[in-house]
């Protein structure tokens, strides 16, 4: 049988089943999907590939899923470092956005983000930002998978004047792009403190009718929680639960301020947590009790947040930080072992996005979103367990190849759809603008 592509590798880590590692196996891909997974010689006997890629010192893993980004904010990377969240937002980031955010800003910032994500093994990102139509356009142009947030605030910004306008523009965008194979959508109300009850009720109704997920910052800081309690005698989680938002289609980002009763409430709703450990650490926002959440049966995915607060979009680094932080915070060295960290960055992210039948593992029938990691470097030797080595020792510079739906978007460290020289020139222009007094 003739097929489009066979990738041979030293190790294939499918993620599902959980503890399986195949040695000297082949991934067989046709029409953008995985059609077989078998030993190398058997693959060559059974299939004739138009393209045969051999990676004899590499591990293949599912494409990493970055479940929380503000992609265009790459242009604000390093602009206001070492500040707490509300000072960072209100006195630096929001004023800069008010002055500079435009369709061109989002286009160039998203291009920078996509280049960085592909070069570090991310094949799908879940975004929340202004001009989502531009983010979607750039994702389509560069061939990466994206879940585009239909952002909502109560107050006016450069993109819309009020909550109804955000919703109307978002719904129009969703209708326009509903047949794009690599694009999905979520409603993205920014946070409990920036979106009031009336638009949240509308979002809940629309989400139920359209079977869309909801993606929202929740319990990000102690200030957010205490301010809500002073105003309504409820925590933000309790308010969202009363409004009917917490469900298996809800993604709560950050969740750093959680009492045991919050965890139990959340677990009973089937909602998902998107953990952003490096952003939370950098902004001193607090610690998500990941080990307790996993023990309660909550699905926990990983995100980087925006590069303005991280300051990178490196999901390999995020996995390592998530695993180490969980151990230190819980006092349990067995908390979030390497395989759990890898699941958080792959299949758990797919579940949070409602895409677990499409991506998140190297399973027959799923889309061929695949990452090859070179484990031959000195920094990853000697090698006893490739999963542990990927989570605890591997640099994003060891990502050599990335395929999305079977298309080779990073080939031996070279991006195939993005002109790096042109991108550098555009970013240099923005750096000059953003540093003007």
XYZ file of C-alpha atoms in Angstrom:
437
model
C 0.000 0.000 0.000
C 1.330 3.442 -0.925
C 1.253 6.099 1.802
C 2.378 9.688 2.120
C 4.902 9.376 4.930
C 6.697 6.941 7.205
C 8.698 8.313 10.143
C 11.161 5.891 11.731
C 12.559 6.709 15.166
C 14.578 5.152 17.967
C 11.645 5.674 20.344
C 7.958 6.367 19.794
C 6.087 7.551 22.894
C 2.374 7.446 22.027
C 1.192 8.714 25.485
C -1.803 6.422 25.116
C -1.371 3.689 26.360
C 0.306 5.526 29.215
C 3.474 3.541 29.941
C 4.212 2.229 26.430
C 7.477 3.140 24.704
C 8.155 1.568 21.300
C 11.779 1.110 20.199
C 12.775 1.110 16.520
C 9.210 1.598 15.353
C 7.585 3.479 12.490
C 4.682 5.901 12.365
C 2.731 5.490 9.107
C 0.865 8.585 7.906
C -1.534 9.102 5.023
C -3.844 12.027 4.228
C -2.662 13.786 7.375
C -3.638 10.963 9.736
C -1.846 8.163 11.549
C -2.846 4.873 9.935
C -0.375 2.496 11.570
C 2.284 2.123 14.240
C 4.547 -0.879 13.884
C 8.102 -2.207 13.912
C 10.413 -0.705 11.270
C 10.912 -3.672 8.978
C 7.253 -4.613 9.112
C 6.366 -1.067 8.067
C 8.698 -1.207 5.074
C 7.332 -4.602 4.067
C 3.720 -3.461 4.260
C 3.862 0.132 2.995
C 5.566 2.080 0.227
C 6.108 5.647 1.391
C 6.353 8.671 -0.871
C 8.579 10.132 1.855
C 10.622 8.152 4.374
C 12.071 10.124 7.303
C 14.648 8.364 9.490
C 15.391 9.769 12.944
C 17.574 7.052 14.523
C 18.529 9.039 17.661
C 15.165 10.680 18.202
C 11.985 10.219 20.182
C 8.622 10.896 18.576
C 5.952 12.356 20.844
C 2.506 13.829 20.166
C 2.528 17.498 19.285
C 2.534 19.628 22.419
C -0.678 21.532 23.180
C -0.282 24.982 24.711
C -3.661 25.468 26.383
C -3.308 29.154 27.266
C -1.637 31.833 25.186
C -1.917 35.481 24.278
C 0.152 34.912 21.167
C 0.550 38.470 19.917
C 1.899 39.572 23.311
C 5.255 38.164 22.191
C 5.898 41.738 21.058
C 5.726 42.809 24.732
C 8.242 40.216 25.918
C 10.488 41.781 28.573
C 8.752 45.167 28.458
C 7.711 45.223 32.141
C 9.438 42.478 34.088
C 9.587 41.756 37.831
C 6.236 43.313 38.783
C 3.128 41.862 40.489
C 0.149 41.098 38.283
C -2.111 44.129 38.831
C 0.764 46.648 38.671
C 2.089 44.862 35.580
C -1.354 44.911 33.921
C -2.773 48.278 34.918
C 0.340 50.445 34.790
C 2.341 48.860 31.984
C 0.680 46.242 29.779
C -2.783 47.753 29.354
C -1.385 51.247 28.540
C 1.020 49.736 26.003
C -1.802 47.734 24.448
C -4.050 50.769 24.303
C -1.381 52.665 22.410
C -0.069 49.971 20.081
C -2.426 47.036 19.575
C -3.767 46.883 16.020
C -4.310 44.309 13.308
C -0.660 44.726 12.256
C 0.545 44.303 15.859
C -1.436 41.083 16.228
C -0.268 39.782 12.846
C 3.423 40.258 13.565
C 3.235 39.203 17.203
C 1.325 36.061 16.293
C 3.851 35.203 13.589
C 6.632 35.489 16.164
C 4.684 33.305 18.593
C 3.936 30.643 15.983
C 7.586 30.482 14.941
C 8.666 30.084 18.572
C 6.014 27.477 19.316
C 6.789 25.348 16.270
C 10.511 25.477 17.019
C 9.807 24.146 20.517
C 7.366 21.389 19.570
C 3.945 23.007 20.007
C 1.465 21.995 17.319
C -1.731 23.448 18.819
C -2.334 26.601 20.849
C -5.392 27.958 22.658
C -5.404 31.730 22.309
C -7.156 34.659 23.974
C -6.481 38.089 22.494
C -7.786 41.039 20.517
C -8.263 40.759 16.740
C -8.814 36.993 16.919
C -9.562 37.009 13.195
C -5.919 37.962 12.580
C -4.623 35.251 14.920
C -6.742 32.701 13.063
C -5.581 34.011 9.690
C -1.903 33.657 10.658
C -2.427 30.179 12.118
C -4.048 29.080 8.858
C -1.263 30.676 6.815
C 1.455 28.872 8.782
C -0.329 25.524 9.088
C -0.491 25.282 12.880
C -3.564 24.069 14.771
C -5.283 26.735 16.900
C -8.271 27.143 19.163
C -9.220 30.796 18.781
C -10.741 32.527 21.785
C -13.734 34.782 21.158
C -12.652 37.349 23.709
C -15.131 39.309 25.849
C -14.697 42.292 28.202
C -17.256 44.664 29.687
C -15.217 47.710 28.705
C -14.157 49.115 25.327
C -10.823 48.287 23.709
C -9.374 48.782 20.275
C -11.311 45.713 19.045
C -14.853 46.290 20.391
C -16.828 48.808 22.458
C -18.849 46.621 24.845
C -19.653 43.009 25.744
C -22.370 42.646 23.101
C -20.041 43.932 20.391
C -17.333 41.433 21.418
C -19.865 38.603 21.295
C -21.315 39.641 17.943
C -17.900 39.955 16.321
C -16.773 36.661 17.832
C -19.847 34.790 16.649
C -19.405 36.177 13.139
C -15.792 35.005 13.116
C -16.786 31.543 14.287
C -19.348 31.275 11.475
C -16.803 32.468 8.928
C -14.159 29.907 9.932
C -16.273 26.978 11.064
C -15.081 24.767 8.175
C -11.348 25.434 8.601
C -9.861 22.033 9.480
C -7.156 23.320 11.852
C -9.230 26.010 13.584
C -11.655 25.587 16.481
C -13.150 28.177 18.817
C -13.934 28.857 22.455
C -15.688 31.724 24.146
C -13.010 33.631 26.064
C -14.436 35.970 28.711
C -11.293 37.525 30.138
C -11.828 37.108 33.905
C -14.505 37.341 36.610
C -13.365 40.874 37.449
C -13.646 42.142 33.849
C -16.900 40.478 32.728
C -20.243 40.990 34.509
C -23.094 38.555 35.015
C -25.241 39.479 32.008
C -22.658 38.692 29.292
C -21.548 35.574 31.200
C -25.132 34.269 31.101
C -25.253 34.928 27.354
C -21.942 33.112 26.894
C -23.248 30.118 28.827
C -26.335 29.961 26.602
C -24.354 30.328 23.364
C -21.769 27.769 24.484
C -24.490 25.223 25.233
C -26.254 25.830 21.923
C -23.089 25.722 19.797
C -21.221 23.088 21.822
C -18.266 25.438 22.300
C -15.935 25.487 25.277
C -15.291 28.487 27.552
C -11.758 29.661 28.381
C -11.288 32.114 31.288
C -8.737 33.358 33.827
C -10.027 32.260 37.266
C -8.598 32.567 40.795
C -5.354 33.964 39.423
C -4.439 36.013 42.502
C -5.407 36.347 46.154
C -6.530 39.920 45.407
C -9.017 38.703 42.796
C -10.577 36.248 45.257
C -10.718 38.613 48.236
C -12.114 41.471 46.143
C -14.939 39.266 44.847
C -15.703 38.041 48.364
C -15.907 41.602 49.666
C -18.257 42.551 46.828
C -20.596 39.548 46.697
C -19.668 37.322 49.663
C -18.716 34.673 47.082
C -15.475 33.475 45.601
C -15.177 33.860 41.817
C -15.569 30.079 41.483
C -18.784 30.103 43.488
C -20.135 32.955 41.359
C -19.285 31.127 38.124
C -20.881 27.955 39.482
C -24.081 29.833 40.367
C -24.141 31.280 36.842
C -23.942 27.743 35.424
C -20.579 28.160 33.692
C -18.672 25.345 35.390
C -19.084 22.235 33.256
C -16.975 19.765 31.227
C -16.672 22.483 28.564
C -15.090 25.042 30.926
C -11.337 25.754 31.143
C -10.213 27.693 34.227
C -6.761 29.187 33.757
C -4.296 29.657 36.658
C -6.375 28.559 39.686
C -3.677 29.503 42.172
C -5.980 30.215 45.127
C -7.872 27.006 45.918
C -9.190 25.739 49.228
C -10.178 22.079 49.548
C -13.843 23.001 49.117
C -12.992 24.802 45.854
C -11.254 21.693 44.560
C -14.201 19.481 45.477
C -16.691 21.886 43.901
C -14.651 22.088 40.713
C -14.062 18.331 40.496
C -17.791 17.671 40.676
C -18.448 19.884 37.636
C -16.064 18.054 35.282
C -14.365 21.329 34.346
C -10.668 21.556 33.419
C -7.736 23.473 34.894
C -5.068 25.051 32.693
C -1.937 25.332 34.812
C 0.593 28.073 33.899
C 3.362 27.507 36.460
C 6.084 29.774 35.061
C 3.818 32.792 34.587
C 2.344 32.259 38.066
C 5.834 32.105 39.565
C 7.123 35.143 37.681
C 4.155 37.315 38.685
C 4.147 35.880 42.233
C 0.476 35.063 41.738
C 0.480 31.909 43.856
C 0.564 28.148 43.431
C -1.981 25.840 41.886
C -2.196 22.704 44.093
C -1.820 20.417 41.085
C -1.239 17.197 43.013
C -4.468 17.665 44.997
C -6.371 18.548 41.840
C -5.171 15.435 40.037
C -6.016 13.292 43.059
C -9.536 14.771 42.979
C -9.911 13.606 39.386
C -9.633 17.023 37.740
C -8.121 17.105 34.262
C -5.114 19.463 34.407
C -3.601 20.789 31.181
C -0.622 23.101 30.670
C -0.212 26.551 29.189
C 2.584 29.085 29.042
C 0.437 32.234 29.240
C 1.739 35.078 27.083
C 5.428 35.714 26.519
C 4.977 39.104 28.197
C 4.694 37.343 31.559
C 6.556 34.051 31.097
C 8.822 35.128 29.077
C 8.724 32.264 26.601
C 6.327 29.837 24.930
C 8.432 26.756 25.688
C 6.186 23.836 26.616
C 9.158 21.568 27.353
C 10.242 24.048 30.013
C 6.663 24.323 31.266
C 6.471 20.540 31.738
C 9.648 20.533 33.788
C 8.527 23.461 35.942
C 5.096 21.903 36.484
C 6.601 18.620 37.655
C 9.200 20.201 39.930
C 6.825 22.780 41.407
C 4.229 20.121 42.213
C 6.831 18.126 44.119
C 8.099 21.115 46.074
C 4.653 22.518 46.851
C 3.168 19.200 47.970
C 6.286 17.917 49.750
C 5.941 14.709 47.748
C 8.695 13.725 45.311
C 6.251 11.376 43.609
C 3.808 14.149 42.713
C 3.422 14.709 38.945
C 5.896 12.133 37.650
C 7.384 12.649 34.191
C 4.653 10.754 32.347
C 1.967 12.871 34.042
C 3.755 16.063 33.010
C 3.887 14.807 29.418
C 0.187 13.945 29.554
C -0.595 17.453 30.847
C 1.123 18.883 27.765
C -0.553 16.497 25.302
C -3.652 14.365 25.912
C -4.873 16.412 28.902
C -4.719 19.544 26.769
C -6.652 17.774 24.025
C -9.326 16.784 26.559
C -9.604 20.354 27.845
C -10.187 21.574 24.285
C -12.623 18.759 23.477
C -10.167 17.453 20.851
C -9.082 14.188 22.464
C -10.410 12.107 19.560
C -8.334 14.185 17.126
C -4.997 14.998 18.806
C -3.021 14.467 22.017
C -1.598 10.989 21.416
C 0.077 9.049 18.608
C -2.906 6.787 18.091
C -4.133 5.181 14.898
C -6.887 7.306 13.390
C -5.781 10.589 14.952
C -4.311 13.567 13.132
C -0.578 13.277 12.505
C 0.570 16.054 14.864
C 4.053 14.762 15.665
C 7.260 16.090 17.221
C 10.753 14.596 16.859
C 13.243 15.302 19.655
C 16.949 14.563 19.252
C 18.104 12.781 22.404
C 21.671 12.173 21.210
C 23.032 15.431 22.661
C 25.509 15.229 25.549
C 22.998 17.020 27.768
C 20.620 14.061 27.472
C 23.208 11.302 27.969
C 23.290 8.697 29.375
C 19.685 7.805 28.624
C 17.771 5.350 30.803
C 14.184 6.490 30.253
C 13.285 8.754 27.313
C 10.142 10.158 28.986
C 12.084 11.254 32.063
C 14.830 12.655 29.862
C 12.352 14.688 27.795
C 10.687 16.195 30.867
C 13.702 16.769 33.124
C 16.711 17.304 30.838
C 15.737 18.189 27.272
C 16.049 21.664 25.759
C 13.664 23.026 23.147
C 16.712 23.347 20.880
C 16.616 19.544 20.592
C 13.258 19.670 18.800
C 14.303 18.887 15.233
C 11.050 18.224 13.389
C 7.369 19.068 13.688
C 4.477 17.801 11.609
C 0.905 19.138 11.855
C -1.742 17.022 10.127
C 1.144 15.300 8.370
C 2.701 18.502 6.985
C 6.372 19.052 7.773
C 6.420 22.533 9.352
C 9.849 22.203 11.022
C 12.339 20.151 9.018
C 15.701 19.518 10.678
C 15.321 22.742 12.711
C 14.230 24.814 9.679
C 10.761 26.347 9.467
C 9.194 25.504 6.129
C 6.458 28.154 5.924
C 7.906 31.149 7.795
C 10.526 33.522 6.381
C 12.772 34.113 9.392
C 14.652 37.064 7.852
C 11.415 38.886 7.076
C 10.048 38.117 10.554
C 13.193 39.490 12.214
C 12.848 42.748 10.283
C 9.215 43.194 11.296
C 9.986 42.498 14.962
C 12.861 44.981 14.926
C 10.433 47.696 13.761
C 8.109 46.926 16.678
C 10.974 46.977 19.150
C 11.891 50.466 17.986
C 8.267 51.668 18.229
C 7.690 50.165 21.661
C 10.818 51.762 23.121
C 9.878 55.249 21.935
C 9.040 57.611 24.767
